[in-house]
PDB file of C-alpha atoms in Angstrom:
ATOM      1  CA  MET A  28      -4.276   8.333  -7.911  1.00 54.00           C
ATOM      2  CA  ARG A  29      -1.503   5.782  -7.323  1.00 80.00           C
ATOM      3  CA  ALA A  30      -1.177   3.068  -9.925  1.00 86.00           C
ATOM      4  CA  LEU A  31      -0.898  -0.293  -8.199  1.00 95.00           C
ATOM      5  CA  PRO A  32       1.875  -2.455  -9.654  1.00 96.00           C
ATOM      6  CA  ASP A  33       1.732  -6.154 -10.378  1.00 97.00           C
ATOM      7  CA  LEU A  34       2.189  -7.659  -6.911  1.00 98.00           C
ATOM      8  CA  SER A  35       2.136 -11.301  -7.957  1.00 98.00           C
ATOM      9  CA  LEU A  36       5.776 -12.224  -7.258  1.00 98.00           C
ATOM     10  CA  TYR A  37       7.132 -10.087  -4.444  1.00 99.00           C
ATOM     11  CA  LEU A  38      10.784 -10.656  -3.510  1.00 99.00           C
ATOM     12  CA  VAL A  39      11.985  -9.655  -0.047  1.00 98.00           C
ATOM     13  CA  THR A  40      15.760  -9.516   0.309  1.00 97.00           C
ATOM     14  CA  ASP A  41      17.847 -10.965   3.132  1.00 95.00           C
ATOM     15  CA  SER A  42      21.615 -10.780   2.711  1.00 95.00           C
ATOM     16  CA  ARG A  43      22.113 -13.204   5.580  1.00 93.00           C
ATOM     17  CA  LEU A  44      20.964 -15.960   3.232  1.00 95.00           C
ATOM     18  CA  ILE A  45      23.461 -15.374   0.426  1.00 96.00           C
ATOM     19  CA  GLY A  46      26.824 -15.734   2.158  1.00 93.00           C
ATOM     20  CA  GLN A  47      29.568 -13.871   0.312  1.00 93.00           C
ATOM     21  CA  LYS A  48      27.466 -13.207  -2.779  1.00 95.00           C
ATOM     22  CA  ASN A  49      26.687  -9.666  -3.821  1.00 96.00           C
ATOM     23  CA  LEU A  50      23.003  -8.914  -3.296  1.00 98.00           C
ATOM     24  CA  LEU A  51      22.597  -7.515  -6.797  1.00 98.00           C
ATOM     25  CA  SER A  52      23.992 -10.730  -8.268  1.00 98.00           C
ATOM     26  CA  VAL A  53      20.947 -12.482  -6.813  1.00 99.00           C
ATOM     27  CA  VAL A  54      18.329  -9.797  -7.395  1.00 99.00           C
ATOM     28  CA  GLU A  55      19.109  -9.118 -11.061  1.00 99.00           C
ATOM     29  CA  PRO A  56      18.625 -12.706 -12.276  1.00 99.00           C
ATOM     30  CA  ALA A  57      15.489 -12.877 -10.146  1.00 99.00           C
ATOM     31  CA  LEU A  58      14.204  -9.808 -11.989  1.00 99.00           C
ATOM     32  CA  LYS A  59      15.049 -11.459 -15.288  1.00 99.00           C
ATOM     33  CA  GLY A  60      13.055 -14.454 -14.096  1.00 99.00           C
ATOM     34  CA  GLY A  61       9.940 -12.409 -13.471  1.00 98.00           C
ATOM     35  CA  VAL A  62      10.002 -10.880  -9.986  1.00 99.00           C
ATOM     36  CA  LYS A  63       7.499  -7.997 -10.008  1.00 98.00           C
ATOM     37  CA  VAL A  64       8.374  -6.137  -6.789  1.00 99.00           C
ATOM     38  CA  VAL A  65      11.583  -5.950  -4.753  1.00 99.00           C
ATOM     39  CA  GLN A  66      11.401  -5.107  -1.072  1.00 99.00           C
ATOM     40  CA  PHE A  67      14.775  -4.234   0.425  1.00 99.00           C
ATOM     41  CA  ARG A  68      14.801  -5.585   3.974  1.00 97.00           C
ATOM     42  CA  GLU A  69      18.085  -5.844   5.808  1.00 92.00           C
ATOM     43  CA  LYS A  70      18.345  -6.251   9.566  1.00 84.00           C
ATOM     44  CA  SER A  71      22.122  -6.599   9.845  1.00 84.00           C
ATOM     45  CA  MET A  72      23.398  -3.541   7.944  1.00 90.00           C
ATOM     46  CA  GLU A  73      24.358  -0.121   9.237  1.00 91.00           C
ATOM     47  CA  ALA A  74      22.543   2.916   7.834  1.00 92.00           C
ATOM     48  CA  LYS A  75      25.316   3.913   5.396  1.00 95.00           C
ATOM     49  CA  GLU A  76      25.506   0.424   3.927  1.00 96.00           C
ATOM     50  CA  ILE A  77      21.721   0.250   3.667  1.00 96.00           C
ATOM     51  CA  PHE A  78      21.753   3.533   1.758  1.00 98.00           C
ATOM     52  CA  ASP A  79      24.554   2.445  -0.578  1.00 98.00           C
ATOM     53  CA  VAL A  80      22.908  -0.868  -1.432  1.00 98.00           C
ATOM     54  CA  ALA A  81      19.496   0.774  -1.772  1.00 98.00           C
ATOM     55  CA  MET A  82      20.944   3.199  -4.315  1.00 99.00           C
ATOM     56  CA  GLU A  83      22.276   0.279  -6.345  1.00 99.00           C
ATOM     57  CA  LEU A  84      18.944  -1.504  -6.110  1.00 99.00           C
ATOM     58  CA  ARG A  85      17.139   1.663  -7.170  1.00 99.00           C
ATOM     59  CA  ALA A  86      19.164   1.769 -10.378  1.00 99.00           C
ATOM     60  CA  LEU A  87      18.685  -1.954 -10.973  1.00 99.00           C
ATOM     61  CA  THR A  88      14.934  -2.048 -10.404  1.00 99.00           C
ATOM     62  CA  SER A  89      14.487   1.051 -12.561  1.00 98.00           C
ATOM     63  CA  LYS A  90      16.295  -0.774 -15.363  1.00 98.00           C
ATOM     64  CA  TYR A  91      13.679  -3.533 -15.200  1.00 99.00           C
ATOM     65  CA  ASN A  92      10.779  -1.151 -14.510  1.00 98.00           C
ATOM     66  CA  VAL A  93      10.035  -2.896 -11.207  1.00 98.00           C
ATOM     67  CA  PRO A  94       9.058  -1.053  -8.002  1.00 98.00           C
ATOM     68  CA  LEU A  95      11.539  -0.849  -5.132  1.00 99.00           C
ATOM     69  CA  ILE A  96      10.011  -0.889  -1.669  1.00 99.00           C
ATOM     70  CA  ILE A  97      12.109  -0.115   1.405  1.00 99.00           C
ATOM     71  CA  ASN A  98      11.347  -1.961   4.612  1.00 97.00           C
ATOM     72  CA  ASP A  99      10.693   0.301   7.619  1.00 96.00           C
ATOM     73  CA  ARG A 100      13.227   2.992   6.746  1.00 97.00           C
ATOM     74  CA  LEU A 101      11.343   6.061   5.616  1.00 97.00           C
ATOM     75  CA  ASP A 102      14.587   8.054   5.517  1.00 97.00           C
ATOM     76  CA  ILE A 103      16.236   5.585   3.141  1.00 98.00           C
ATOM     77  CA  ALA A 104      13.139   5.456   0.954  1.00 98.00           C
ATOM     78  CA  GLN A 105      13.228   9.223   0.598  1.00 98.00           C
ATOM     79  CA  ALA A 106      16.979   9.371   0.075  1.00 98.00           C
ATOM     80  CA  VAL A 107      16.958   6.924  -2.850  1.00 98.00           C
ATOM     81  CA  ASP A 108      13.546   7.973  -4.198  1.00 98.00           C
ATOM     82  CA  ALA A 109      12.152   4.466  -3.768  1.00 99.00           C
ATOM     83  CA  ASP A 110       8.655   3.660  -4.964  1.00 98.00           C
ATOM     84  CA  GLY A 111       7.413   3.151  -1.433  1.00 98.00           C
ATOM     85  CA  VAL A 112       7.891   1.736   2.037  1.00 99.00           C
ATOM     86  CA  HIS A 113       6.649  -1.303   3.875  1.00 99.00           C
ATOM     87  CA  LEU A 114       5.489  -0.916   7.456  1.00 98.00           C
ATOM     88  CA  GLY A 115       4.892  -3.408  10.237  1.00 96.00           C
ATOM     89  CA  GLN A 116       2.523  -3.184  13.157  1.00 96.00           C
ATOM     90  CA  LEU A 117       5.179  -1.559  15.363  1.00 94.00           C
ATOM     91  CA  ASP A 118       6.627   0.838  12.795  1.00 94.00           C
ATOM     92  CA  LEU A 119       5.854   4.513  12.214  1.00 96.00           C
ATOM     93  CA  PRO A 120       2.149   5.428  11.996  1.00 97.00           C
ATOM     94  CA  VAL A 121       0.793   5.076   8.482  1.00 98.00           C
ATOM     95  CA  GLU A 122      -0.788   8.522   8.459  1.00 98.00           C
ATOM     96  CA  LYS A 123       2.532  10.176   9.355  1.00 98.00           C
ATOM     97  CA  VAL A 124       4.403   8.217   6.700  1.00 98.00           C
ATOM     98  CA  ARG A 125       1.795   9.065   4.076  1.00 98.00           C
ATOM     99  CA  LYS A 126       2.032  12.751   4.933  1.00 98.00           C
ATOM    100  CA  ILE A 127       5.801  12.679   4.488  1.00 98.00           C
ATOM    101  CA  LEU A 128       5.926  10.452   1.398  1.00 97.00           C
ATOM    102  CA  GLY A 129       3.065  12.114  -0.406  1.00 96.00           C
ATOM    103  CA  ALA A 130       0.190  10.713  -2.400  1.00 96.00           C
ATOM    104  CA  ASN A 131       2.173   9.102  -5.203  1.00 96.00           C
ATOM    105  CA  LYS A 132       4.258   6.603  -3.242  1.00 98.00           C
ATOM    106  CA  LEU A 133       3.242   3.090  -2.240  1.00 98.00           C
ATOM    107  CA  ILE A 134       2.760   1.938   1.335  1.00 98.00           C
ATOM    108  CA  GLY A 135       2.506  -1.729   2.226  1.00 99.00           C
ATOM    109  CA  PHE A 136       1.386  -2.874   5.659  1.00 99.00           C
ATOM    110  CA  THR A 137       1.770  -6.190   7.467  1.00 97.00           C
ATOM    111  CA  VAL A 138      -1.253  -7.764   9.149  1.00 97.00           C
ATOM    112  CA  HIS A 139      -1.240 -10.864  11.327  1.00 96.00           C
ATOM    113  CA  ASN A 140      -4.937 -11.444  11.883  1.00 97.00           C
ATOM    114  CA  GLU A 141      -8.453 -10.511  10.844  1.00 98.00           C
ATOM    115  CA  ALA A 142      -8.723  -7.594  13.274  1.00 98.00           C
ATOM    116  CA  GLN A 143      -5.585  -5.973  11.916  1.00 98.00           C
ATOM    117  CA  ALA A 144      -6.825  -6.489   8.361  1.00 98.00           C
ATOM    118  CA  LYS A 145     -10.062  -4.708   9.236  1.00 99.00           C
ATOM    119  CA  ALA A 146      -8.104  -1.843  10.784  1.00 99.00           C
ATOM    120  CA  ALA A 147      -5.956  -1.583   7.656  1.00 99.00           C
ATOM    121  CA  ASN A 148      -9.104  -1.026   5.596  1.00 99.00           C
ATOM    122  CA  GLN A 149      -9.318   2.414   7.199  1.00 98.00           C
ATOM    123  CA  MET A 150      -5.681   3.277   6.519  1.00 98.00           C
ATOM    124  CA  ASP A 151      -4.152   4.929   3.476  1.00 98.00           C
ATOM    125  CA  VAL A 152      -2.150   1.853   2.509  1.00 98.00           C
ATOM    126  CA  ASP A 153      -1.993   0.308  -0.936  1.00 98.00           C
ATOM    127  CA  TYR A 154      -1.802  -3.360   0.001  1.00 98.00           C
ATOM    128  CA  VAL A 155      -1.456  -5.616   3.012  1.00 99.00           C
ATOM    129  CA  VAL A 156       0.890  -8.535   3.578  1.00 98.00           C
ATOM    130  CA  ALA A 157      -0.736 -11.366   5.518  1.00 98.00           C
ATOM    131  CA  ALA A 158       1.949 -13.092   7.555  1.00 96.00           C
ATOM    132  CA  PRO A 159       3.145 -15.571   8.507  1.00 96.00           C
ATOM    133  CA  VAL A 160       1.097 -18.149   6.642  1.00 96.00           C
ATOM    134  CA  PHE A 161       3.506 -21.046   7.162  1.00 95.00           C
ATOM    135  CA  ARG A 162       6.514 -21.786   9.310  1.00 89.00           C
ATOM    136  CA  THR A 163       9.779 -20.270   8.104  1.00 82.00           C
ATOM    137  CA  ASN A 164      13.434 -20.786   8.942  1.00 72.00           C
ATOM    138  CA  THR A 165      13.267 -17.726  11.159  1.00 55.00           C
ATOM    139  CA  LYS A 166       9.951 -18.635  12.770  1.00 51.00           C
ATOM    140  CA  LEU A 167      10.006 -22.242  13.905  1.00 51.00           C
ATOM    141  CA  ASP A 168       7.325 -21.730  16.545  1.00 55.00           C
ATOM    142  CA  THR A 169       3.968 -22.607  14.978  1.00 53.00           C
ATOM    143  CA  ARG A 170       2.013 -20.392  17.366  1.00 61.00           C
ATOM    144  CA  GLY A 171       0.719 -17.330  15.560  1.00 84.00           C
ATOM    145  CA  LEU A 172       0.864 -18.913  12.138  1.00 94.00           C
ATOM    146  CA  LEU A 173      -2.105 -18.025   9.958  1.00 96.00           C
ATOM    147  CA  GLY A 174      -2.334 -21.248   8.027  1.00 95.00           C
ATOM    148  CA  PHE A 175      -4.965 -21.475   5.327  1.00 96.00           C
ATOM    149  CA  ASP A 176      -7.816 -20.652   7.706  1.00 97.00           C
ATOM    150  CA  GLY A 177      -6.174 -17.474   8.973  1.00 98.00           C
ATOM    151  CA  LEU A 178      -5.289 -16.343   5.478  1.00 98.00           C
ATOM    152  CA  ARG A 179      -8.832 -17.040   4.346  1.00 98.00           C
ATOM    153  CA  SER A 180     -10.245 -14.894   7.166  1.00 98.00           C
ATOM    154  CA  ILE A 181      -8.022 -11.973   6.176  1.00 99.00           C
ATOM    155  CA  LEU A 182      -8.983 -12.306   2.522  1.00 99.00           C
ATOM    156  CA  LYS A 183     -12.634 -12.300   3.516  1.00 98.00           C
ATOM    157  CA  VAL A 184     -12.513  -8.974   5.356  1.00 99.00           C
ATOM    158  CA  SER A 185      -9.761  -7.058   3.573  1.00 99.00           C
ATOM    159  CA  LYS A 186     -10.656  -4.301   1.154  1.00 98.00           C
ATOM    160  CA  LYS A 187      -6.996  -4.000   0.176  1.00 98.00           C
ATOM    161  CA  PRO A 188      -4.987  -6.256  -2.131  1.00 98.00           C
ATOM    162  CA  VAL A 189      -3.603  -9.125  -0.041  1.00 98.00           C
ATOM    163  CA  ILE A 190      -0.151 -10.653  -0.448  1.00 99.00           C
ATOM    164  CA  ALA A 191       0.567 -13.911   1.360  1.00 98.00           C
ATOM    165  CA  ALA A 192       3.920 -14.205   3.148  1.00 97.00           C
ATOM    166  CA  GLY A 193       5.798 -16.650   5.305  1.00 96.00           C
ATOM    167  CA  GLY A 194       7.116 -19.992   4.174  1.00 96.00           C
ATOM    168  CA  ILE A 195       5.744 -19.735   0.639  1.00 97.00           C
ATOM    169  CA  SER A 196       7.406 -22.341  -1.579  1.00 97.00           C
ATOM    170  CA  LEU A 197       6.810 -24.238  -4.787  1.00 96.00           C
ATOM    171  CA  LYS A 198       5.362 -27.038  -2.655  1.00 96.00           C
ATOM    172  CA  ASN A 199       2.493 -24.978  -1.230  1.00 96.00           C
ATOM    173  CA  ILE A 200       2.034 -22.105  -3.658  1.00 96.00           C
ATOM    174  CA  ALA A 201      -0.689 -23.805  -5.707  1.00 95.00           C
ATOM    175  CA  GLU A 202      -3.015 -23.930  -2.701  1.00 95.00           C
ATOM    176  CA  VAL A 203      -2.245 -20.305  -1.864  1.00 96.00           C
ATOM    177  CA  VAL A 204      -2.944 -19.191  -5.428  1.00 94.00           C
ATOM    178  CA  ASP A 205      -6.268 -21.032  -5.335  1.00 94.00           C
ATOM    179  CA  MET A 206      -7.312 -18.725  -2.490  1.00 94.00           C
ATOM    180  CA  ASP A 207      -7.240 -15.707  -4.827  1.00 93.00           C
ATOM    181  CA  VAL A 208      -4.454 -13.789  -3.161  1.00 97.00           C
ATOM    182  CA  ASP A 209      -3.048 -10.839  -5.078  1.00 97.00           C
ATOM    183  CA  GLY A 210       0.526 -11.981  -4.704  1.00 98.00           C
ATOM    184  CA  VAL A 211       3.038 -13.995  -2.732  1.00 98.00           C
ATOM    185  CA  VAL A 212       6.164 -12.958  -0.879  1.00 98.00           C
ATOM    186  CA  VAL A 213       9.153 -15.158  -1.634  1.00 98.00           C
ATOM    187  CA  VAL A 214      12.422 -15.042   0.286  1.00 97.00           C
ATOM    188  CA  ASN A 215      14.369 -18.275   0.798  1.00 96.00           C
ATOM    189  CA  PRO A 216      13.501 -20.112  -2.432  1.00 97.00           C
ATOM    190  CA  ILE A 217      15.020 -17.306  -4.503  1.00 98.00           C
ATOM    191  CA  MET A 218      17.634 -15.840  -2.156  1.00 98.00           C
ATOM    192  CA  THR A 219      19.242 -19.230  -1.476  1.00 97.00           C
ATOM    193  CA  SER A 220      18.916 -20.567  -5.008  1.00 98.00           C
ATOM    194  CA  ASP A 221      21.938 -21.424  -7.134  1.00 97.00           C
ATOM    195  CA  ASP A 222      19.880 -20.140 -10.072  1.00 98.00           C
ATOM    196  CA  PRO A 223      17.635 -17.251  -8.934  1.00 99.00           C
ATOM    197  CA  GLN A 224      16.365 -16.652 -12.461  1.00 99.00           C
ATOM    198  CA  LEU A 225      15.162 -20.222 -12.862  1.00 99.00           C
ATOM    199  CA  SER A 226      13.623 -20.190  -9.392  1.00 99.00           C
ATOM    200  CA  ALA A 227      11.722 -17.000 -10.188  1.00 99.00           C
ATOM    201  CA  GLU A 228      10.561 -18.461 -13.496  1.00 98.00           C
ATOM    202  CA  LYS A 229       9.183 -21.515 -11.701  1.00 98.00           C
ATOM    203  CA  PHE A 230       7.156 -19.275  -9.391  1.00 98.00           C
ATOM    204  CA  VAL A 231       5.889 -17.223 -12.328  1.00 97.00           C
ATOM    205  CA  ASN A 232       4.667 -20.407 -13.988  1.00 96.00           C
ATOM    206  CA  MET A 233       2.806 -21.388 -10.829  1.00 95.00           C
ATOM    207  CA  LEU A 234       1.315 -17.902 -10.508  1.00 94.00           C
ATOM    208  CA  THR A 235      -0.147 -17.828 -14.015  1.00 80.00           C
ATOM    209  CA  PRO A 236      -3.695 -18.758 -12.873  1.00 64.00           C
ATOM    210  CA  MET A 237      -3.871 -15.794 -10.479  1.00 62.00           C
ATOM    211  CA  LYS A 238      -6.703 -13.352 -10.878  1.00 48.00           C
ATOM    212  CA  ILE A 239      -4.299 -10.502 -11.580  1.00 44.00           C
TER     213      ILE A 239
END
């Protein structure tokens, strides 16, 4: 039986947001500030660089006893012995990934609507990420946004832990927490912060009332 980690503050990386900074110089203070899960997601790196950085992140997250999840790349997850992978709707089939990873690794799965959340109930995934809740810097088009109503509908039908993602900030997190989500994905507010540790601490303080 897989032990589910604390999903409350879930950091997703994006090196495009940090300029010339080293990714670990952002992630480590964020871990000190209370980040509970790190998902390594990089769209602009070649495979070798992804592997090299993932190895460094594996050592760092192990130091803080925090799970490392690899976005999409099953091969990288295996190569660095990550704690799991995160899959989107168009990624490899969950059942195939589970067969390869084995029973002890985590699988997260993105859902965009109630129907997909219902389908995920029948899959061997450990949690779902409901996205996008709000507009983000990379998704300016408001069509397809869940909003509070869409998130509420997913929470109503999901039998899996639900993490809210997409435009989560200190300005709207209180309302999201009130909906009894199991966690929130944070990207920009930590990745672009001049003080990632302080930013993470502020989120932790806001997350204190959560049911977990």
